[in-house]
Coordinates of C-alpha atoms in Angstrom, one line a residue:
X1389 CA -15.1 3.5 23.4
X1390 CA -12.4 5.4 24.8
X1391 CA -9.9 7.0 23.5
X1392 CA -7.2 4.3 25.4
X1393 CA -8.3 1.1 23.0
X1394 CA -6.5 3.2 20.4
X1395 CA -3.4 3.8 21.9
X1396 CA -3.7 -0.4 22.8
X1397 CA -4.2 -1.7 20.3
X1398 CA -1.3 1.3 17.7
X1399 CA 1.1 -0.1 20.9
X1400 CA 0.7 -3.5 20.6
X1401 CA 0.9 -4.1 17.0
X1402 CA 3.5 -1.4 16.9
X1403 CA 5.8 -3.4 19.1
X1404 CA 5.1 -6.6 17.4
X1405 CA 5.5 -5.6 13.5
X1406 CA 4.9 -8.0 10.8
X1407 CA 5.6 -7.8 7.3
X1408 CA 3.7 -8.6 4.5
X1409 CA 1.8 -12.5 4.3
X1410 CA 3.8 -12.9 7.6
X1411 CA 0.6 -11.0 9.2
X1412 CA 0.0 -14.2 11.8
X1413 CA 0.6 -12.8 15.3
X1414 CA -1.7 -9.4 13.9
X1415 CA -4.7 -11.3 13.1
X1416 CA -4.4 -13.4 16.0
X1417 CA -4.2 -10.0 18.3
X1418 CA -7.1 -8.2 16.1
X1419 CA -9.8 -11.6 16.3
X1420 CA -9.0 -11.6 20.1
X1421 CA -9.3 -8.1 20.9
X1422 CA -12.3 -8.0 18.9
X1423 CA -13.9 -11.6 20.2
X1424 CA -13.6 -9.8 24.0
X1425 CA -15.3 -6.8 23.1
X1426 CA -18.7 -8.7 22.0
X1427 CA -17.4 -9.0 17.5
X1428 CA -17.8 -11.8 15.5
X1429 CA -14.6 -12.0 13.6
X1430 CA -14.4 -14.0 10.5
X1431 CA -10.5 -15.0 9.5
X1432 CA -9.8 -14.9 5.9
X1433 CA -9.5 -18.8 4.1
X1434 CA -6.6 -18.4 2.3
X1435 CA -4.8 -15.2 3.2
X1436 CA -3.5 -13.4 6.8
X1437 CA -5.6 -11.3 7.9
X1438 CA -9.1 -10.9 8.9
X1439 CA -13.2 -8.5 8.7
X1440 CA -16.2 -8.0 10.7
X1441 CA -19.5 -7.3 10.1
X1442 CA -21.5 -5.0 12.5
X1443 CA -25.4 -3.8 11.7
X1444 CA -27.7 -4.4 8.5
X1445 CA -26.7 -6.7 6.2
X1446 CA -30.0 -7.9 4.3
X1447 CA -30.4 -7.9 0.8
X1448 CA -32.2 -4.4 0.4
X1449 CA -29.2 -2.4 3.3
X1450 CA -26.5 -0.3 3.0
X1451 CA -23.3 -1.8 2.8
X1452 CA -20.1 -0.2 3.8
X1453 CA -16.6 -1.0 3.4
X1454 CA -13.9 0.0 6.0
X1455 CA -10.1 -1.2 5.5
X1456 CA -7.2 -0.9 7.4
X1457 CA -4.3 -2.3 6.4
X1458 CA -2.5 -4.8 8.3
X1459 CA 1.4 -5.7 7.4
X1460 CA 5.1 -3.7 7.8
X1461 CA 7.8 -3.3 6.1
X1462 CA 11.9 -4.8 6.6
X1463 CA 14.1 -2.4 6.9
X1464 CA 17.0 -1.6 8.5
X1465 CA 16.8 0.1 12.1
X1466 CA 19.0 0.8 14.6
X1467 CA 21.2 -1.5 12.4
X1468 CA 19.3 -4.3 13.1
X1469 CA 17.6 -5.9 9.3
X1470 CA 14.0 -5.9 11.1
X1471 CA 10.3 -5.7 10.7
X1472 CA 8.5 -2.1 10.7
X1473 CA 5.9 0.0 10.8
X1474 CA 7.3 3.3 9.5
X1475 CA 4.0 4.1 6.7
X1476 CA 1.5 3.8 9.9
X1477 CA -0.3 1.3 9.6
X1478 CA -0.6 0.4 13.4
X1479 CA -2.0 3.4 12.9
X1480 CA -4.7 2.7 10.8
X1481 CA -5.8 -0.2 12.3
X1482 CA -5.7 1.0 15.3
X1483 CA -8.3 3.9 14.4
X1484 CA -9.9 1.1 12.6
X1485 CA -10.9 -0.5 15.4
X1486 CA -11.6 3.4 17.6
X1487 CA -14.2 3.8 14.9
X1488 CA -15.3 -0.6 15.5
X1489 CA -16.4 0.2 18.9
X1490 CA -18.4 3.2 18.7
X1491 CA -20.0 2.5 15.8
X1492 CA -21.0 -0.7 17.9
X1493 CA -22.9 1.7 20.5
X1494 CA -24.9 2.4 17.0
X1495 CA -28.6 1.5 15.4
X1496 CA -27.5 1.2 11.9
X1497 CA -30.6 0.6 10.4
X1498 CA -31.1 -0.6 7.3
X1499 CA -27.3 -0.3 7.4
X1500 CA -23.9 -2.5 7.3
X1501 CA -20.3 -2.3 8.4
X1502 CA -17.6 -4.8 6.7
X1503 CA -14.6 -3.4 8.3
X1504 CA -10.9 -5.3 6.5
X1505 CA -8.6 -6.1 7.9
X1506 CA -6.3 -6.4 4.7
X1507 CA -2.9 -8.2 4.7
X1508 CA 0.3 -7.5 2.4
X1509 CA -0.6 -3.4 1.1
X1510 CA 3.2 -3.2 1.4
X1511 CA 3.5 -5.6 -1.6
X1512 CA 0.2 -4.3 -3.7
X1513 CA -1.0 -8.1 -3.3
X1514 CA -3.3 -7.3 -0.4
X1515 CA -6.7 -5.9 -1.6
X1516 CA -6.4 -8.6 -4.8
X1517 CA -6.4 -11.5 -2.1
X1518 CA -9.0 -9.8 0.1
X1519 CA -11.0 -9.6 -4.0
X1520 CA -10.2 -13.3 -4.4
X1521 CA -11.6 -14.2 -0.5
X1522 CA -15.4 -12.3 -1.8
X1523 CA -16.3 -10.8 0.8
X1524 CA -15.7 -6.8 -1.6
X1525 CA -18.8 -8.3 -4.1
X1526 CA -21.1 -6.8 -1.3
X1527 CA -20.1 -3.4 -0.8
X1528 CA -21.6 -0.4 -2.1
X1529 CA -19.0 1.9 -0.8
X1530 CA -15.4 0.9 -0.1
X1531 CA -13.2 3.7 2.6
X1532 CA -9.6 4.4 3.3
X1533 CA -7.6 5.8 5.3
X1534 CA -4.1 7.1 5.0
X1535 CA -0.9 9.1 7.4
X1536 CA 0.0 11.6 5.2
X1537 CA 3.5 13.6 5.0
X1538 CA 3.8 17.0 6.6
X1539 CA 4.4 17.8 4.1
X1540 CA 1.0 16.9 2.5
X1541 CA -1.1 17.3 5.3
X1542 CA -0.4 19.7 8.7
X1543 CA -1.6 17.5 12.0
X1544 CA -6.0 18.7 12.5
X1545 CA -5.9 18.4 8.9
X1546 CA -7.6 15.5 6.8
X1547 CA -8.6 15.5 3.0
X1548 CA -11.7 13.6 1.9
X1549 CA -9.2 11.8 -0.6
X1550 CA -5.9 10.9 -1.5
X1551 CA -4.9 10.1 -5.8
X1552 CA -2.4 7.5 -5.6
X1553 CA -0.9 7.5 -8.9
X1554 CA 0.2 4.3 -10.3
X1555 CA 3.3 2.2 -8.7
X1556 CA 5.0 -0.3 -10.2
X1557 CA 8.1 -2.2 -9.5
X1558 CA 10.1 -4.4 -12.9
X1559 CA 12.2 -7.3 -11.7
X1560 CA 15.0 -9.4 -13.8
X1561 CA 17.8 -11.0 -14.0
X1562 CA 20.6 -10.7 -17.4
X1563 CA 22.3 -14.2 -18.3
X1564 CA 25.7 -14.5 -19.5
X1565 CA 28.9 -15.8 -18.9
X1566 CA 31.8 -15.3 -16.5
X1567 CA 35.3 -15.0 -18.2
X1568 CA 39.3 -14.4 -16.7
X1569 CA 39.7 -10.8 -15.8
X1570 CA 42.4 -11.2 -18.6
X1571 CA 40.8 -11.8 -21.1
X1572 CA 37.2 -9.7 -21.2
X1573 CA 36.6 -10.6 -25.5
X1574 CA 35.6 -13.3 -24.2
X1575 CA 32.3 -12.3 -22.4
X1576 CA 30.2 -9.2 -22.1
X1577 CA 30.8 -7.1 -19.5
X1578 CA 27.2 -7.4 -17.1
X1579 CA 28.2 -4.2 -14.9
X1580 CA 28.9 -2.4 -19.1
X1581 CA 25.3 -4.2 -20.1
X1582 CA 23.4 -3.1 -16.6
X1583 CA 25.3 1.4 -18.0
X1584 CA 23.7 0.7 -21.3
X1585 CA 20.5 0.0 -19.8
X1586 CA 20.7 2.6 -17.2
X1587 CA 20.6 5.3 -20.6
X1588 CA 18.3 3.6 -22.9
X1589 CA 16.5 3.9 -19.7
X1590 CA 16.9 7.7 -19.6
X1591 CA 15.4 7.3 -22.8
X1592 CA 11.1 6.4 -22.2
X1593 CA 9.8 9.7 -23.2
X1594 CA 6.0 10.2 -22.3
X1595 CA 3.7 12.5 -22.6
X1596 CA 5.5 15.3 -19.8
X1597 CA 2.1 16.3 -18.3
X1598 CA 1.5 13.5 -16.7
X1599 CA 3.8 12.9 -13.3
X1600 CA 6.4 9.6 -13.8
X1601 CA 9.9 8.5 -13.0
X1602 CA 11.9 5.3 -13.7
X1603 CA 14.8 4.3 -11.0
X1604 CA 17.3 1.8 -11.1
X1605 CA 17.1 1.0 -7.7
X1606 CA 18.6 -3.0 -8.1
X1607 CA 22.0 -3.6 -9.5
X1608 CA 23.2 -7.0 -8.1
X1609 CA 26.3 -8.1 -10.1
X1610 CA 29.9 -9.5 -9.3
X1611 CA 31.5 -11.2 -6.2
X1612 CA 34.5 -11.8 -3.9
X1613 CA 36.6 -12.6 -7.0
X1614 CA 38.4 -9.2 -8.7
X1615 CA 39.4 -11.4 -11.3
X1616 CA 36.8 -12.6 -13.0
X1617 CA 34.2 -10.1 -15.0
X1618 CA 30.6 -11.4 -14.8
X1619 CA 28.3 -11.9 -16.7
X1620 CA 24.6 -12.6 -15.0
X1621 CA 23.6 -10.0 -13.0
X1622 CA 20.1 -9.5 -10.9
X1623 CA 18.1 -6.3 -11.4
X1624 CA 14.7 -3.8 -9.9
X1625 CA 13.2 -1.3 -11.6
X1626 CA 11.2 1.1 -9.3
X1627 CA 8.2 3.0 -12.1
X1628 CA 6.2 5.8 -10.9
X1629 CA 2.9 7.7 -13.4
X1630 CA 0.1 9.1 -12.8
X1631 CA -2.5 7.7 -14.6
X1632 CA -2.7 3.4 -15.5
X1633 CA -2.6 4.8 -19.0
X1634 CA 1.0 5.9 -19.4
X1635 CA 2.0 3.2 -16.5
X1636 CA 1.6 0.9 -19.2
X1637 CA 3.2 2.7 -22.1
X1638 CA 6.3 2.7 -19.3
X1639 CA 6.0 -1.3 -19.0
X1640 CA 5.7 -1.9 -22.8
X1641 CA 8.8 0.4 -23.3
X1642 CA 11.1 -1.1 -20.7
X1643 CA 9.9 -4.5 -22.5
X1644 CA 11.1 -3.5 -25.9
X1645 CA 14.2 -1.8 -24.0
X1646 CA 15.5 -6.1 -22.4
X1647 CA 14.5 -7.2 -25.7
X1648 CA 16.6 -4.8 -27.1
X1649 CA 19.8 -6.1 -24.9
X1650 CA 19.0 -9.7 -24.9
X1651 CA 19.1 -9.6 -28.5
X1652 CA 22.3 -6.8 -28.4
X1653 CA 24.4 -8.6 -26.1
X1654 CA 23.4 -12.6 -26.8
X1655 CA 22.3 -12.8 -23.2
X1656 CA 19.3 -14.2 -21.5
X1657 CA 16.8 -12.1 -19.6
X1658 CA 15.5 -14.1 -17.2
X1659 CA 12.3 -13.9 -13.8
X1660 CA 11.3 -11.0 -14.9
X1661 CA 8.3 -9.6 -13.8
X1662 CA 6.5 -6.7 -14.1
X1663 CA 3.2 -5.5 -11.3
X1664 CA 2.0 -2.6 -10.9
X1665 CA -0.3 -1.2 -7.6
X1666 CA -3.0 0.5 -10.6
X1667 CA -3.4 4.6 -9.3
X1668 CA -6.6 5.9 -8.6
X1669 CA -10.0 6.0 -9.4
X1670 CA -11.5 7.7 -6.2
X1671 CA -15.8 9.0 -6.7
X1672 CA -17.3 11.5 -6.3
X1673 CA -20.0 10.6 -4.1
X1674 CA -17.7 8.4 -1.4
X1675 CA -15.5 12.1 -1.7
X1676 CA -18.4 13.9 -0.4
X1677 CA -19.3 11.5 2.3
X1678 CA -15.8 12.1 3.4
X1679 CA -15.6 16.0 3.0
X1680 CA -18.8 15.5 5.0
X1681 CA -18.2 13.3 7.8
X1682 CA -14.0 15.9 8.0
X1683 CA -16.3 18.4 7.9
X1684 CA -18.5 17.4 10.9
X1685 CA -15.4 16.1 12.8
X1686 CA -12.6 19.0 12.8
X1687 CA -15.4 21.9 10.9
X1688 CA -14.6 23.4 7.2
X1689 CA -11.1 25.2 8.1
X1690 CA -9.7 22.1 8.7
X1691 CA -10.9 19.7 5.7
X1692 CA -8.1 19.9 2.3
X1693 CA -8.3 19.7 -1.5
X1694 CA -7.7 16.0 -2.1
X1695 CA -4.4 15.2 -1.7
X1696 CA -2.1 14.2 -5.4
X1697 CA 1.5 12.8 -5.0
X1698 CA 2.9 9.6 -7.0
X1699 CA 3.4 8.0 -3.7
X1700 CA 0.8 4.0 -4.5
X1701 CA -1.9 2.3 -3.0
X1702 CA -3.2 -1.4 -3.8
X1703 CA -6.6 0.0 -1.6
X1704 CA -7.6 1.2 -5.2
X1705 CA -7.8 -2.2 -7.2
X1706 CA -10.6 -2.7 -4.8
X1707 CA -12.8 0.1 -7.4
X1708 CA -10.4 -0.5 -10.5
X1709 CA -11.9 -4.4 -10.1
X1710 CA -14.6 -3.9 -8.9
X1711 CA -16.1 -1.0 -11.2
X1712 CA -19.5 -0.3 -9.5
X1713 CA -17.8 0.1 -5.5
X1714 CA -17.5 3.5 -4.8
X1715 CA -14.1 4.2 -3.1
X1716 CA -12.0 7.0 -0.8
X1717 CA -9.5 7.6 0.6
X1718 CA -9.4 9.9 4.1
X1719 CA -5.8 11.8 3.6
X1720 CA -5.1 12.3 8.0
X1721 CA -2.3 15.3 8.3
X1722 CA -0.9 14.2 11.7
X1723 CA 2.8 16.2 11.0
X1724 CA 4.4 13.1 10.5
X1725 CA 8.2 13.5 9.5
X1726 CA 10.6 12.9 7.6
X1727 CA 8.7 10.7 5.3
X1728 CA 6.7 7.5 5.1
X1729 CA 9.1 4.4 4.9
X1730 CA 11.7 6.3 7.2
X1731 CA 12.7 3.8 9.5
X1732 CA 12.7 6.7 12.3
X1733 CA 9.6 7.7 10.9
X1734 CA 7.0 9.5 13.6
X1735 CA 4.2 10.8 14.0
X1736 CA 1.5 13.1 16.6
X1737 CA -0.3 9.5 18.0
X1738 CA -2.7 12.3 19.1
X1739 CA -4.4 12.0 15.5
X1740 CA -5.3 8.3 15.5
X1741 CA -8.8 9.6 17.9
X1742 CA -9.7 12.1 15.5
X1743 CA -8.3 9.2 12.1
X1744 CA -11.2 7.6 13.8
X1745 CA -13.5 10.3 14.1
X1746 CA -13.9 11.0 10.3
X1747 CA -14.2 6.9 9.9
X1748 CA -17.2 6.7 12.6
X1749 CA -18.8 9.8 10.9
X1750 CA -18.4 9.0 7.8
X1751 CA -20.3 5.5 8.3
X1752 CA -23.0 7.9 10.0
X1753 CA -22.6 10.1 7.1
X1754 CA -23.4 7.2 4.4
X1755 CA -26.9 6.8 2.9

C-alpha cells in the first residue's frame, strides 16, 4: 500500500461530494475501488453505503469494526449552493481504505475486521440505519476517526477518544391566520410570537456544571406582501448538551414551552420533530487500544488526552444502542482551519497517512 492511494481516494471523493442518503456515486466508487484490489465489499440492502470484511469471522474470533462516514454537507460555496466536504468525511474514507490496504497484507489470526462505510452522519441517521442492517451485532470493538480543529489538536498530535456531547434539533411550524396590516387585532403576529418564544427559550435553566446551549437557527415568516401580518412561520432550534440526561431535560422543557405558546396565542404547533444524537459513551478498553496505537505510531509525546467537545457524531449510537460493543474515536490533529463545517475548511493532507497508520495499528493491537 502506498500513500498515493490514500490521496487518490481523497481527491476523487472530495471532488464528487454527495449529501446524506444520496451517496450513490460515492458508494459505487468505494465498492469498485475495493473490488479492483481483491476485496469483497457488500452494499447495504436498504440504504447507501457498504461494508467489507477482512480476516477471520469464525464464531470465537475477535471482531473489530472500523467506521468511515461518507456524506457531505449542503452549503453555499463561492456563491453557489452545493454539496461540500467541509467536515472531513472524504479524508475519513481515504484513511480507512488506507488501513484496509495495509491490513490486507497481514495474516490475522483469530481476528476479523469489518470496515463500515456509513451514510448520513450529518443527519444523525446513518449509524442507526447501519445498525438496522444487522452488520454491527457480531462486533466486539468499534473504532472511528475524525479530523479535529486546530483549537483541539495541532498537526502531528492525536487523541484516543473524542467525547462528543449530545446534539439535537427541534423543527416545527406555528400555524395561525394572516391578517391585514390595518387590522392587527384580528390575529396574533407570528413574528411577535417568535420573539416571545426566544425569550422563553432563554429561561430554560439546567445544571450549570454541564455545558449546554439552545439557539434558534431558523425563523421563516412573512412573504412578498408587506401589508399582511403573518400568522404562520417555520422554526428550527439547535440544542447541545454534554450529557444525554441534560439533553432529555432540555427537550422536555421545549415541549412544555411550545404547549404554552399554543394555548396562550390560540395557534397550532404542527410538524413537530425532535431529534438528537447521543453523547459519547466511550469504552476504557477501546480507548486504551487507541492510546497504544497512537504511541506506537507517532510516539508518546504526540499523544493527547481525550478531547471533550460540544460537537456531535452519530458514531456513538453504535455503543449506546449496543452496550456490549466497546467503542471510541480517534481525534486526529491536522491544523484544520477555520473550523469544521466552514465552507472553506482546509487541513494538512499529509496527516491522512498518519491517521491511516493509527487505525491499522489499533487493529493489530486489539485483543
